[in-house]
Short mmCIF file of C-alpha atoms in Angstrom, two decimals:
data_model
loop_
_atom_site.label_atom_id
_atom_site.label_comp_id
_atom_site.label_asym_id
_atom_site.label_seq_id
_atom_site.Cartn_x
_atom_site.Cartn_y
_atom_site.Cartn_z
CA MET F 24 30.38 23.40 -24.64
CA LEU F 25 33.03 21.50 -26.57
CA LEU F 26 32.25 17.81 -26.96
CA VAL F 27 35.75 16.93 -25.79
CA ARG F 28 34.71 17.96 -22.26
CA LEU F 29 32.07 15.21 -22.24
CA ALA F 30 34.55 12.70 -23.71
CA GLU F 31 37.22 13.52 -21.13
CA THR F 32 34.67 13.34 -18.31
CA SER F 33 33.35 10.01 -19.54
CA ASN F 34 36.88 8.58 -19.59
CA ALA F 35 37.56 9.84 -16.09
CA VAL F 36 34.27 8.45 -14.80
CA GLY F 37 35.00 5.08 -16.34
CA ALA F 38 38.45 4.96 -14.72
CA THR F 39 37.11 5.14 -11.14
CA SER F 40 34.96 2.71 -9.17
CA SER F 41 33.97 5.39 -6.63
CA ARG F 42 30.32 6.40 -7.07
CA LYS F 43 31.04 9.63 -5.18
CA LEU F 44 33.86 10.59 -7.50
CA LYS F 45 31.84 9.65 -10.59
CA SER F 46 29.06 11.95 -9.40
CA GLU F 47 31.47 14.83 -8.67
CA LEU F 48 33.14 14.51 -12.08
CA LEU F 49 29.80 14.55 -13.85
CA ALA F 50 28.44 17.39 -11.73
CA SER F 51 31.44 19.56 -12.68
CA VAL F 52 30.77 19.31 -16.40
CA ILE F 53 26.93 19.45 -16.04
CA ALA F 54 27.15 22.72 -14.14
CA ASP F 55 28.92 24.37 -17.08
CA LEU F 56 26.35 23.37 -19.73
CA GLY F 57 24.26 25.98 -21.47
CA ARG F 58 20.45 25.58 -21.15
CA SER F 59 20.08 24.42 -24.77
CA GLU F 60 22.76 21.76 -24.26
CA ILE F 61 21.50 20.19 -21.06
CA GLU F 62 18.97 17.68 -22.41
CA ALA F 63 21.28 16.38 -25.15
CA ALA F 64 24.32 16.18 -22.83
CA ILE F 65 22.38 14.27 -20.13
CA GLY F 66 21.41 11.75 -22.75
CA PHE F 67 25.00 11.35 -23.89
CA LEU F 68 26.28 10.98 -20.35
CA THR F 69 23.71 8.26 -19.51
CA GLY F 70 24.59 6.46 -22.74
CA ALA F 71 21.11 7.02 -24.26
CA ALA F 72 20.81 9.82 -26.74
CA ARG F 73 17.58 11.82 -26.32
CA GLN F 74 16.48 10.63 -29.79
CA GLY F 75 16.51 7.00 -28.69
CA ARG F 76 17.70 4.22 -30.97
CA VAL F 77 18.29 5.62 -34.50
CA GLY F 78 19.20 2.52 -36.48
CA VAL F 79 22.98 2.67 -36.05
CA GLY F 80 24.61 -0.65 -35.15
CA TRP F 81 28.12 -1.79 -34.37
CA ALA F 82 28.78 -2.96 -37.93
CA MET F 83 27.94 0.42 -39.46
CA VAL F 84 30.10 2.33 -36.98
CA ASP F 85 32.91 -0.19 -37.27
CA ASN F 86 32.92 0.16 -41.09
CA VAL F 87 33.39 3.94 -40.97
CA ASP F 88 37.18 4.28 -40.78
CA VAL F 89 38.34 7.91 -41.01
CA GLU F 90 41.40 9.66 -39.64
CA PRO F 91 40.71 11.80 -36.58
CA ASN F 92 41.02 15.54 -36.58
CA PRO F 93 44.73 16.20 -35.75
CA GLY F 94 44.12 19.79 -34.66
CA ASP F 95 42.31 21.43 -31.76
CA PRO F 96 38.85 20.11 -30.82
CA GLU F 97 36.06 21.91 -32.76
CA LEU F 98 32.90 19.87 -32.19
CA ASN F 99 30.45 20.99 -29.55
CA VAL F 100 27.63 19.11 -27.78
CA LEU F 101 24.95 20.38 -30.15
CA ASP F 102 26.95 19.30 -33.21
CA LEU F 103 26.62 15.67 -32.11
CA ASP F 104 22.95 16.19 -31.18
CA ARG F 105 22.14 17.65 -34.62
CA ALA F 106 23.99 14.83 -36.36
CA ILE F 107 21.91 12.26 -34.51
CA ASP F 108 18.78 14.20 -35.53
CA LEU F 109 19.89 13.88 -39.16
CA ILE F 110 20.58 10.14 -38.75
CA ALA F 111 17.13 9.62 -37.19
CA ALA F 112 15.45 11.48 -40.06
CA THR F 113 17.29 9.47 -42.71
CA VAL F 114 14.99 6.63 -43.72
CA GLY F 115 13.97 4.67 -46.78
CA PRO F 116 15.99 3.26 -49.70
CA GLY F 117 19.67 4.12 -49.50
CA SER F 118 19.35 5.35 -45.91
CA GLU F 119 22.18 3.11 -44.64
CA GLY F 120 24.63 4.77 -47.02
CA HIS F 121 23.40 8.26 -46.14
CA ARG F 122 23.73 7.50 -42.42
CA ALA F 123 27.28 6.25 -42.96
CA LYS F 124 28.13 9.53 -44.72
CA ILE F 125 26.74 11.55 -41.83
CA ILE F 126 28.77 9.49 -39.37
CA SER F 127 31.89 9.73 -41.51
CA GLY F 128 31.61 13.52 -41.73
CA LEU F 129 31.09 13.82 -37.99
CA LEU F 130 34.07 11.53 -37.13
CA ARG F 131 36.33 13.35 -39.54
CA ARG F 132 35.85 16.54 -37.49
CA ALA F 133 36.44 14.73 -34.19
CA THR F 134 39.69 14.14 -32.34
CA ALA F 135 40.66 10.57 -31.46
CA GLN F 136 39.19 10.86 -27.99
CA GLU F 137 35.95 12.35 -29.36
CA GLN F 138 35.73 9.62 -32.04
CA HIS F 139 35.76 6.93 -29.37
CA PHE F 140 33.07 8.73 -27.36
CA ILE F 141 30.88 9.33 -30.45
CA ARG F 142 31.07 5.69 -31.50
CA GLN F 143 30.01 4.57 -28.00
CA VAL F 144 27.09 7.01 -27.94
CA LEU F 145 25.86 6.02 -31.38
CA ILE F 146 25.67 2.34 -30.57
CA GLY F 147 24.48 2.86 -27.01
CA ASP F 148 27.55 1.28 -25.41
CA LEU F 149 28.99 3.98 -23.13
CA ARG F 150 30.83 1.75 -20.65
CA GLN F 151 31.61 4.27 -17.91
CA GLY F 152 29.68 2.70 -15.05
CA ALA F 153 27.36 5.69 -14.70
CA LEU F 154 23.74 4.97 -15.39
CA SER F 155 20.87 7.29 -14.63
CA GLY F 156 21.19 6.99 -10.85
CA VAL F 157 24.68 8.49 -10.75
CA VAL F 158 23.78 11.12 -13.33
CA THR F 159 20.70 12.11 -11.32
CA ASP F 160 22.92 12.55 -8.30
CA ALA F 161 25.31 14.67 -10.40
CA VAL F 162 22.47 16.88 -11.64
CA ALA F 163 21.45 17.56 -8.03
CA LYS F 164 25.06 18.43 -7.10
CA ALA F 165 25.42 20.70 -10.14
CA ALA F 166 22.24 22.53 -9.21
CA GLY F 167 23.08 22.69 -5.50
CA LEU F 168 19.98 20.72 -4.56
CA LYS F 169 19.09 17.54 -2.69
CA ILE F 170 18.66 14.50 -4.91
CA ALA F 171 15.07 13.65 -3.81
CA PRO F 172 13.30 16.47 -5.72
CA VAL F 173 15.41 15.89 -8.81
CA ARG F 174 14.67 12.19 -8.76
CA ARG F 175 10.97 12.83 -8.21
CA ALA F 176 10.75 15.27 -11.13
CA ALA F 177 12.55 12.83 -13.38
CA MET F 178 10.18 10.03 -12.43
CA LEU F 179 7.03 12.12 -12.77
CA SER F 180 8.10 13.54 -16.12
CA GLY F 181 9.60 10.26 -17.33
CA ASP F 182 12.67 12.17 -18.55
CA LEU F 183 15.84 12.88 -16.62
CA GLY F 184 17.04 15.38 -19.27
CA HIS F 185 13.86 17.45 -18.89
CA ALA F 186 14.21 17.33 -15.09
CA ALA F 187 17.84 18.43 -15.40
CA VAL F 188 16.86 21.49 -17.45
CA ILE F 189 14.34 22.47 -14.75
CA ALA F 190 16.78 21.86 -11.88
CA LEU F 191 19.59 23.84 -13.41
CA SER F 192 17.37 26.67 -14.69
CA ASP F 193 14.46 27.00 -12.25
CA GLY F 194 15.78 25.34 -9.09
CA ILE F 195 13.66 23.79 -6.37
CA GLU F 196 10.56 25.84 -7.24
CA GLY F 197 10.55 24.49 -10.76
CA LEU F 198 11.08 20.92 -9.57
CA GLU F 199 8.26 21.09 -7.05
CA ALA F 200 5.91 22.31 -9.76
CA VAL F 201 6.41 19.00 -11.64
CA THR F 202 3.47 16.80 -10.82
CA LEU F 203 1.70 13.75 -12.17
CA ILE F 204 -0.47 14.72 -15.10
CA ALA F 205 -2.83 12.33 -16.86
CA GLY F 206 -1.49 11.82 -20.37
CA ARG F 207 2.19 12.05 -19.41
CA PRO F 208 3.60 8.61 -18.51
CA ILE F 209 5.63 8.19 -15.36
CA LEU F 210 8.21 5.61 -14.35
CA PRO F 211 6.40 2.72 -12.64
CA MET F 212 6.94 1.63 -9.03
CA LEU F 213 8.82 -1.69 -8.75
CA ALA F 214 8.90 -4.46 -6.13
CA SER F 215 11.61 -6.08 -4.08
CA THR F 216 11.61 -9.83 -3.46
CA ALA F 217 10.75 -11.89 -0.39
CA ALA F 218 11.46 -15.51 0.38
CA ASP F 219 7.88 -16.23 1.44
CA VAL F 220 4.75 -14.44 2.57
CA GLY F 221 5.80 -14.59 6.23
CA ASP F 222 9.04 -12.80 5.42
CA ALA F 223 7.17 -10.25 3.30
CA LEU F 224 4.67 -9.45 6.05
CA GLU F 225 7.50 -8.95 8.56
CA GLN F 226 8.74 -6.22 6.27
CA THR F 227 5.41 -4.59 5.46
CA GLY F 228 3.10 -5.15 8.43
CA LEU F 229 -0.57 -4.89 7.50
CA ALA F 230 -0.67 -5.41 3.76
CA SER F 231 -2.71 -5.82 0.60
CA VAL F 232 -1.89 -9.34 -0.62
CA GLU F 233 -2.65 -9.45 -4.35
CA TRP F 234 -2.42 -12.03 -7.08
CA LYS F 235 0.77 -11.66 -9.13
CA LEU F 236 -0.08 -12.18 -12.79
CA ASP F 237 2.45 -13.18 -15.46
CA GLY F 238 1.24 -10.55 -17.85
CA ALA F 239 2.53 -7.40 -19.48
CA ARG F 240 2.72 -4.32 -17.27
CA ILE F 241 0.60 -1.45 -18.54
CA GLN F 242 0.07 2.13 -17.44
CA VAL F 243 -3.18 3.62 -18.72
CA HIS F 244 -3.85 7.37 -18.99
CA ARG F 245 -7.28 8.70 -19.67
CA THR F 246 -7.86 12.41 -20.23
CA ALA F 247 -10.97 14.28 -21.31
CA THR F 248 -10.04 13.76 -24.96
CA ASP F 249 -7.80 10.70 -25.18
CA ILE F 250 -6.78 7.28 -23.79
CA ARG F 251 -3.20 6.14 -24.02
CA ILE F 252 -1.63 2.87 -22.91
CA TYR F 253 2.09 2.52 -22.12
CA THR F 254 4.33 -0.40 -21.33
CA ARG F 255 6.67 -0.63 -18.35
CA ASN F 256 9.33 1.01 -20.59
CA LEU F 257 6.85 3.80 -21.48
CA ASN F 258 6.39 2.60 -25.03
CA ASP F 259 2.95 3.57 -26.43
CA VAL F 260 0.95 0.45 -27.30
CA THR F 261 -2.52 1.97 -27.38
CA ASP F 262 -3.29 0.69 -30.90
CA ARG F 263 -2.48 -2.85 -29.84
CA LEU F 264 -5.10 -2.96 -27.08
CA PRO F 265 -8.48 -1.76 -28.33
CA ALA F 266 -10.30 -3.88 -25.75
CA VAL F 267 -8.48 -2.14 -22.92
CA VAL F 268 -9.24 1.23 -24.44
CA ALA F 269 -12.94 0.32 -24.58
CA ILE F 270 -13.01 -0.77 -20.94
CA VAL F 271 -11.25 2.39 -19.71
CA ALA F 272 -13.52 4.58 -21.82
CA ASP F 273 -16.50 3.21 -19.84
CA LEU F 274 -15.05 4.03 -16.42
CA PRO F 275 -16.98 6.63 -14.37
CA CYS F 276 -14.36 9.44 -14.44
CA SER F 277 -13.13 12.33 -16.53
CA SER F 278 -9.42 11.50 -16.12
CA THR F 279 -7.35 8.80 -14.46
CA VAL F 280 -3.95 7.08 -14.44
CA LEU F 281 -3.99 3.34 -13.74
CA ASP F 282 -1.26 0.77 -13.14
CA GLY F 283 -1.90 -2.85 -14.01
CA GLU F 284 -1.23 -5.75 -16.31
CA VAL F 285 -2.79 -7.07 -19.51
CA LEU F 286 -2.99 -10.82 -19.83
CA GLY F 287 -4.11 -13.13 -22.61
CA PHE F 288 -6.66 -15.83 -21.81
CA LEU F 289 -7.81 -18.86 -23.78
CA ALA F 290 -11.54 -19.50 -24.14
CA ASP F 291 -11.49 -21.79 -21.09
CA LYS F 292 -10.12 -18.92 -18.93
CA THR F 293 -6.57 -20.38 -18.81
CA PRO F 294 -4.00 -17.56 -18.88
CA LEU F 295 -1.52 -17.52 -21.71
CA ALA F 296 2.18 -17.82 -21.00
CA PHE F 297 3.92 -14.46 -20.74
CA GLN F 298 5.72 -15.01 -24.01
CA ASP F 299 2.41 -15.49 -25.83
CA THR F 300 0.87 -12.38 -24.28
CA MET F 301 3.94 -10.34 -25.31
CA SER F 302 4.00 -11.87 -28.79
CA GLU F 303 0.43 -10.74 -29.38
CA LEU F 304 1.07 -7.33 -27.82
CA GLY F 305 4.30 -6.80 -29.68
CA ARG F 306 3.52 -7.73 -33.25
CA ASP F 307 5.42 -5.45 -35.66
CA ASN F 308 7.07 -3.73 -32.71
CA ASP F 309 10.81 -4.37 -32.51
CA ARG F 310 11.07 -3.39 -28.86
CA LEU F 311 8.31 -5.75 -27.72
CA SER F 312 8.28 -8.57 -30.24
CA VAL F 313 9.52 -11.93 -28.88
CA GLU F 314 8.93 -15.23 -30.58
CA SER F 315 6.60 -17.44 -28.56
CA ASP F 316 7.92 -20.74 -27.34
CA SER F 317 4.39 -22.07 -26.96
CA THR F 318 2.83 -24.75 -29.11
CA ARG F 319 -0.51 -22.99 -28.88
CA ASP F 320 -2.47 -23.13 -32.12
CA SER F 321 -2.37 -19.59 -33.52
CA ASN F 322 -6.04 -19.96 -34.51
CA THR F 323 -7.15 -20.72 -30.95
CA ALA F 324 -9.57 -18.07 -29.62
CA PHE F 325 -8.16 -15.89 -26.82
CA SER F 326 -8.78 -12.49 -25.36
CA MET F 327 -6.59 -9.81 -23.91
CA GLN F 328 -7.90 -8.59 -20.56
CA PRO F 329 -6.67 -5.82 -18.23
CA PHE F 330 -6.32 -6.11 -14.47
CA PHE F 331 -5.48 -3.04 -12.40
CA PHE F 332 -3.74 -2.88 -9.04
CA ASP F 333 -3.24 0.85 -8.50
CA VAL F 334 -4.64 4.25 -9.30
CA MET F 335 -2.29 7.27 -9.32
CA GLU F 336 -4.62 10.03 -10.49
CA LEU F 337 -8.37 10.55 -10.61
CA ASP F 338 -10.34 13.49 -11.97
CA GLY F 339 -7.38 15.89 -11.78
CA THR F 340 -6.16 14.86 -8.33
CA SER F 341 -2.79 13.10 -7.91
CA LEU F 342 -2.96 10.14 -5.56
CA ILE F 343 0.67 9.02 -5.51
CA ASP F 344 1.32 10.54 -2.11
CA GLU F 345 -1.76 8.92 -0.57
CA PRO F 346 -1.27 5.56 1.24
CA LEU F 347 -2.43 2.35 -0.39
CA SER F 348 -5.20 2.20 2.25
CA VAL F 349 -6.72 5.21 0.47
CA ARG F 350 -5.78 4.29 -3.16
CA ARG F 351 -7.07 0.70 -3.11
CA PRO F 352 -10.74 1.47 -2.24
CA ILE F 353 -10.72 4.22 -4.86
CA LEU F 354 -9.36 1.73 -7.40
CA GLU F 355 -11.94 -0.91 -6.61
CA GLU F 356 -14.80 1.50 -6.86
CA LEU F 357 -13.48 2.82 -10.20
CA VAL F 358 -12.58 -0.41 -12.07
CA GLY F 359 -14.79 -2.93 -10.32
CA ALA F 360 -14.16 -6.48 -11.60
CA HIS F 361 -11.02 -5.36 -13.36
CA ALA F 362 -9.19 -4.90 -10.01
CA ILE F 363 -6.65 -7.63 -9.28
CA PRO F 364 -7.97 -9.88 -6.48
CA ALA F 365 -6.58 -8.74 -3.09
CA ILE F 366 -7.06 -9.28 0.63
CA ARG F 367 -5.96 -7.07 3.51
CA THR F 368 -4.13 -9.01 6.20
CA ASP F 369 -1.08 -9.22 8.45
CA GLU F 370 -1.62 -12.96 9.12
CA PRO F 371 0.83 -15.37 7.34
CA ARG F 372 -1.83 -18.09 7.12
CA ALA F 373 -4.29 -15.85 5.27
CA ALA F 374 -1.52 -14.63 2.99
CA SER F 375 -0.48 -18.22 2.30
CA ASN F 376 -4.03 -19.11 1.36
CA GLN F 377 -4.08 -16.18 -1.05
CA LEU F 378 -0.84 -17.41 -2.59
CA GLU F 379 -2.28 -20.91 -3.00
CA THR F 380 -5.41 -19.49 -4.66
CA ALA F 381 -3.34 -17.46 -7.08
CA LEU F 382 -1.23 -20.51 -8.01
CA ALA F 383 -4.36 -22.63 -8.42
CA ASN F 384 -5.56 -20.09 -10.97
CA HIS F 385 -2.32 -20.51 -12.96
CA HIS F 386 -0.73 -17.24 -11.84
CA GLU F 387 2.86 -16.59 -10.61
CA GLY F 388 2.37 -15.83 -6.95
CA VAL F 389 1.43 -12.80 -4.89
CA MET F 390 2.44 -9.22 -4.25
CA VAL F 391 2.55 -8.14 -0.62
CA LYS F 392 2.08 -4.32 -0.37
CA ALA F 393 2.28 -2.25 2.83
CA ILE F 394 -1.10 -0.70 3.33
CA ASP F 395 0.49 2.60 4.48
CA GLY F 396 2.90 2.78 1.50
CA THR F 397 2.74 5.58 -1.05
CA TYR F 398 3.25 5.12 -4.81
CA GLU F 399 7.06 5.55 -5.23
CA ALA F 400 7.30 6.15 -8.96
CA GLY F 401 10.41 4.68 -10.51
CA ARG F 402 11.61 3.14 -7.25
CA ARG F 403 12.09 -0.49 -6.25
CA GLY F 404 10.49 0.19 -2.88
CA LYS F 405 10.54 -1.98 0.22
CA SER F 406 6.78 -1.50 0.67
CA TRP F 407 6.09 -3.83 -2.29
CA ARG F 408 7.30 -7.44 -2.00
CA LYS F 409 6.86 -10.11 -4.61
CA VAL F 410 6.58 -13.77 -3.55
CA LYS F 411 6.89 -16.57 -6.08
CA PRO F 412 7.37 -20.32 -5.36
CA VAL F 413 10.35 -20.50 -7.77
CA HIS F 414 13.43 -18.33 -7.46
CA THR F 415 13.55 -16.00 -10.45
CA LEU F 416 15.79 -13.07 -11.32
CA ASP F 417 15.68 -10.45 -14.02
CA LEU F 418 19.17 -10.19 -15.50
CA VAL F 419 20.79 -8.43 -18.49
CA VAL F 420 22.36 -10.22 -21.44
CA LEU F 421 25.95 -9.11 -21.61
CA ALA F 422 27.14 -11.41 -24.41
CA ALA F 423 26.44 -14.77 -26.02
CA GLU F 424 28.57 -17.61 -27.43
CA TRP F 425 28.02 -19.32 -30.76
CA GLY F 426 26.51 -22.78 -30.28
CA HIS F 427 27.77 -26.19 -31.32
CA GLY F 428 26.13 -29.34 -32.75
CA ARG F 429 22.42 -28.81 -33.38
CA ARG F 430 22.83 -25.18 -32.21
CA GLN F 431 25.49 -24.45 -34.82
CA GLY F 432 24.90 -21.01 -36.37
CA TRP F 433 22.88 -19.74 -33.36
CA LEU F 434 23.99 -17.61 -30.47
CA SER F 435 23.30 -19.87 -27.55
CA ASN F 436 25.16 -19.68 -24.27
CA LEU F 437 24.21 -16.36 -22.60
CA HIS F 438 26.44 -14.31 -20.29
CA LEU F 439 24.18 -12.85 -17.62
CA GLY F 440 24.71 -9.72 -15.56
CA ALA F 441 23.17 -8.34 -12.35
CA ARG F 442 23.18 -4.58 -11.55
CA ASP F 443 25.67 -3.19 -9.07
CA PRO F 444 24.06 -0.04 -7.57
CA ASP F 445 27.43 1.17 -6.25
CA SER F 446 29.21 1.23 -9.59
CA GLU F 447 26.10 1.62 -11.73
CA ASP F 448 27.40 -1.15 -13.94
CA PHE F 449 26.39 -4.75 -14.70
CA VAL F 450 28.40 -7.58 -13.12
CA MET F 451 28.50 -11.05 -14.66
CA VAL F 452 27.04 -13.72 -12.41
CA GLY F 453 26.74 -16.70 -14.65
CA LYS F 454 26.04 -18.33 -18.02
CA THR F 455 23.23 -20.53 -19.31
CA PHE F 456 21.87 -22.03 -22.54
CA LYS F 457 19.07 -23.97 -20.86
CA GLY F 458 15.42 -23.30 -21.49
CA LEU F 459 15.92 -21.93 -25.01
CA THR F 460 13.63 -23.30 -27.68
CA ASP F 461 14.51 -23.25 -31.38
CA GLU F 462 12.14 -20.31 -31.93
CA LEU F 463 13.74 -18.36 -29.11
CA LEU F 464 17.26 -19.23 -30.29
CA ARG F 465 16.44 -17.81 -33.73
CA TRP F 466 15.00 -14.62 -32.27
CA GLN F 467 17.84 -14.30 -29.75
CA THR F 468 20.54 -14.63 -32.38
CA GLU F 469 19.02 -11.89 -34.47
CA ALA F 470 18.36 -9.63 -31.48
CA ILE F 471 21.90 -9.91 -30.10
CA LEU F 472 23.53 -9.32 -33.51
CA GLU F 473 21.38 -6.19 -33.93
CA ARG F 474 22.87 -5.00 -30.61
CA LYS F 475 26.43 -6.17 -31.23
CA THR F 476 29.17 -3.96 -29.77
CA GLY F 477 32.17 -6.21 -30.42
CA GLU F 478 33.44 -9.76 -30.20
CA SER F 479 36.17 -11.83 -28.59
CA SER F 480 39.49 -12.26 -30.32
CA THR F 481 38.42 -15.75 -31.48
CA GLY F 482 35.00 -14.52 -32.68
CA HIS F 483 33.35 -17.16 -30.43
CA THR F 484 31.69 -14.61 -28.12
CA VAL F 485 29.54 -11.68 -29.28
CA TYR F 486 29.19 -8.71 -26.90
CA ALA F 487 25.93 -6.75 -26.98
CA ARG F 488 24.49 -3.48 -25.76
CA HIS F 489 22.98 -3.98 -22.32
CA GLU F 490 19.36 -3.83 -23.52
CA LEU F 491 18.01 -7.38 -23.46
CA VAL F 492 16.47 -8.55 -20.15
CA VAL F 493 15.79 -12.20 -19.45
CA GLU F 494 13.85 -13.78 -16.61
CA VAL F 495 15.94 -16.60 -15.21
CA ALA F 496 14.70 -19.41 -12.98
CA LEU F 497 17.31 -20.94 -10.70
CA ASP F 498 17.81 -23.22 -7.72
CA GLY F 499 19.87 -20.74 -5.79
CA ALA F 500 23.40 -19.27 -5.82
CA GLN F 501 26.87 -20.38 -4.76
CA VAL F 502 30.07 -18.59 -3.89
CA SER F 503 32.36 -18.51 -6.92
CA SER F 504 35.61 -16.80 -7.95
CA ARG F 505 34.87 -17.44 -11.55
CA TYR F 506 32.76 -14.34 -12.00
CA PRO F 507 33.45 -10.76 -10.90
CA GLY F 508 30.47 -10.71 -8.59
CA GLY F 509 31.95 -13.50 -6.43
CA VAL F 510 28.79 -15.53 -6.86
CA ALA F 511 27.40 -17.90 -9.51
CA LEU F 512 23.86 -18.97 -10.41
CA ARG F 513 22.89 -22.60 -9.68
CA PHE F 514 21.07 -24.52 -12.39
CA ALA F 515 19.95 -21.39 -14.19
CA ARG F 516 17.44 -21.71 -17.04
CA ILE F 517 15.78 -19.07 -19.17
CA ARG F 518 12.06 -18.58 -18.57
CA GLY F 519 11.80 -15.98 -21.29
CA TYR F 520 12.85 -12.59 -22.44
CA ARG F 521 11.24 -9.59 -20.76
CA PRO F 522 11.13 -6.76 -23.30
CA ASP F 523 8.72 -4.99 -21.01
CA ARG F 524 11.52 -4.42 -18.45
CA ASP F 525 14.24 -1.77 -18.35
CA PRO F 526 17.83 -2.94 -17.93
CA GLN F 527 18.32 -0.31 -15.23
CA THR F 528 15.68 -2.03 -13.10
CA VAL F 529 17.01 -5.60 -13.18
CA ASP F 530 17.87 -7.44 -10.03
CA THR F 531 20.95 -6.30 -8.15
CA LEU F 532 24.09 -8.16 -7.20
CA ALA F 533 22.79 -8.08 -3.61
CA ALA F 534 19.68 -9.94 -4.71
CA VAL F 535 21.87 -12.73 -6.15
CA HIS F 536 23.95 -12.85 -2.93
CA ALA F 537 20.68 -13.12 -0.98
CA LEU F 538 20.18 -16.55 -2.59
CA LEU F 539 23.41 -17.94 -1.08
CA PRO F 540 23.07 -20.56 1.65
CA PRO F 541 22.97 -18.92 5.12
CA SER F 542 26.55 -19.91 5.88
CA HIS F 543 27.80 -17.96 2.88
CA SER F 544 25.37 -15.06 2.67
CA HIS F 545 26.70 -11.54 3.16
#
């Protein structure tokens, strides 16, 4: 397929706010793809090339200035895919110049419309308002299938492109054959929020009320020959957690898949702040590394300990379709003292006591999980509810403004965006510079500049790829015409960056509106 078809479709998708029309436009082009093109094209259409980040930033692409091909389009989908393969393989001294030559050669063969599309794909800034949810729907339409089996296959394989190949080539039979396999990471189940434990229990009924730790989410896979540990974003961090590997190696099973958190503890059993846990976990790892804002002495003894709250596979049997009432006893028998503390109740008083106990032990709050709920991989299901005493939201950094005074030279004031499920885009809901330490400001400035996609006409504001997730504490929300979402955060302050979290799973615009006073809530 000619690349211009993808470019034209992307433009058309970006020009409409209708999710239905976006899906139909994408389905039309996906249906015409050859089998060998599907995986690459799905990556391009979701704004995330299948090769991942390949070291191409805004500055490199902006500096390549070549005239577009004035004739008929000649590039096809695999031409772009092969070029990105070459860029990814170009490393070492002089690699930046070699990458620029590859990009220059590619852009010289591209029409003006294709050039724009290629530049967006290379820097991961395809602003068409069609993230994986819309593309998943489009794949189902193109294959003439319902969306549920496509979504399930994508979640269980951890790869929408792979699921699309199966859907378009092998149909429903192929999709139903995709199952959870130990050793192949899956997208984790996520939680919705609740105002308090009483509200949560009204939604779930009889529930497992579990401590909510402020650690790093991990997914552990043990097979007969190997143990692998993945983050929430499915990054492999096995080598960073030898203590966890040793614990899992001693479990009485031949294979298993576990969901849990790893948390750092000081010698006196006090849990480390999330930033410190992530700093230790993410050393020398660009995706995970975040400067700690703690004053903890780096020589202070601490340990990294795992706590598990779910089991999705055991000894070759998938458990994700079993209710939590079945999975939880299996988990407790398997991991023993490494299971996160939990009680089973539908009584608000008992759940409140569990919350108070978790807080007394320096943890965030509790998770309230419906006892009859299955494990909904990749979904923010209503059967899991998180309850914390302070309002917090996970939001995406859209841009940042250069600071003044003592913050001169640092990117400081952050533009924050919530996810709009209807448009599959991020909507700005506020700004804040509060809660940022000097260490975090330095890290933030470097991280945003690495992801730069452009700047304002005055140069005061730097726009970034929508990759950085921050956890924001706030007092609530208020109606506002200042921002596109019609709502603004009240007294927002940054609790920390969450490199363990995927931008596509941040809180929605509806979650922000839910914090409005009752008289203004939608």
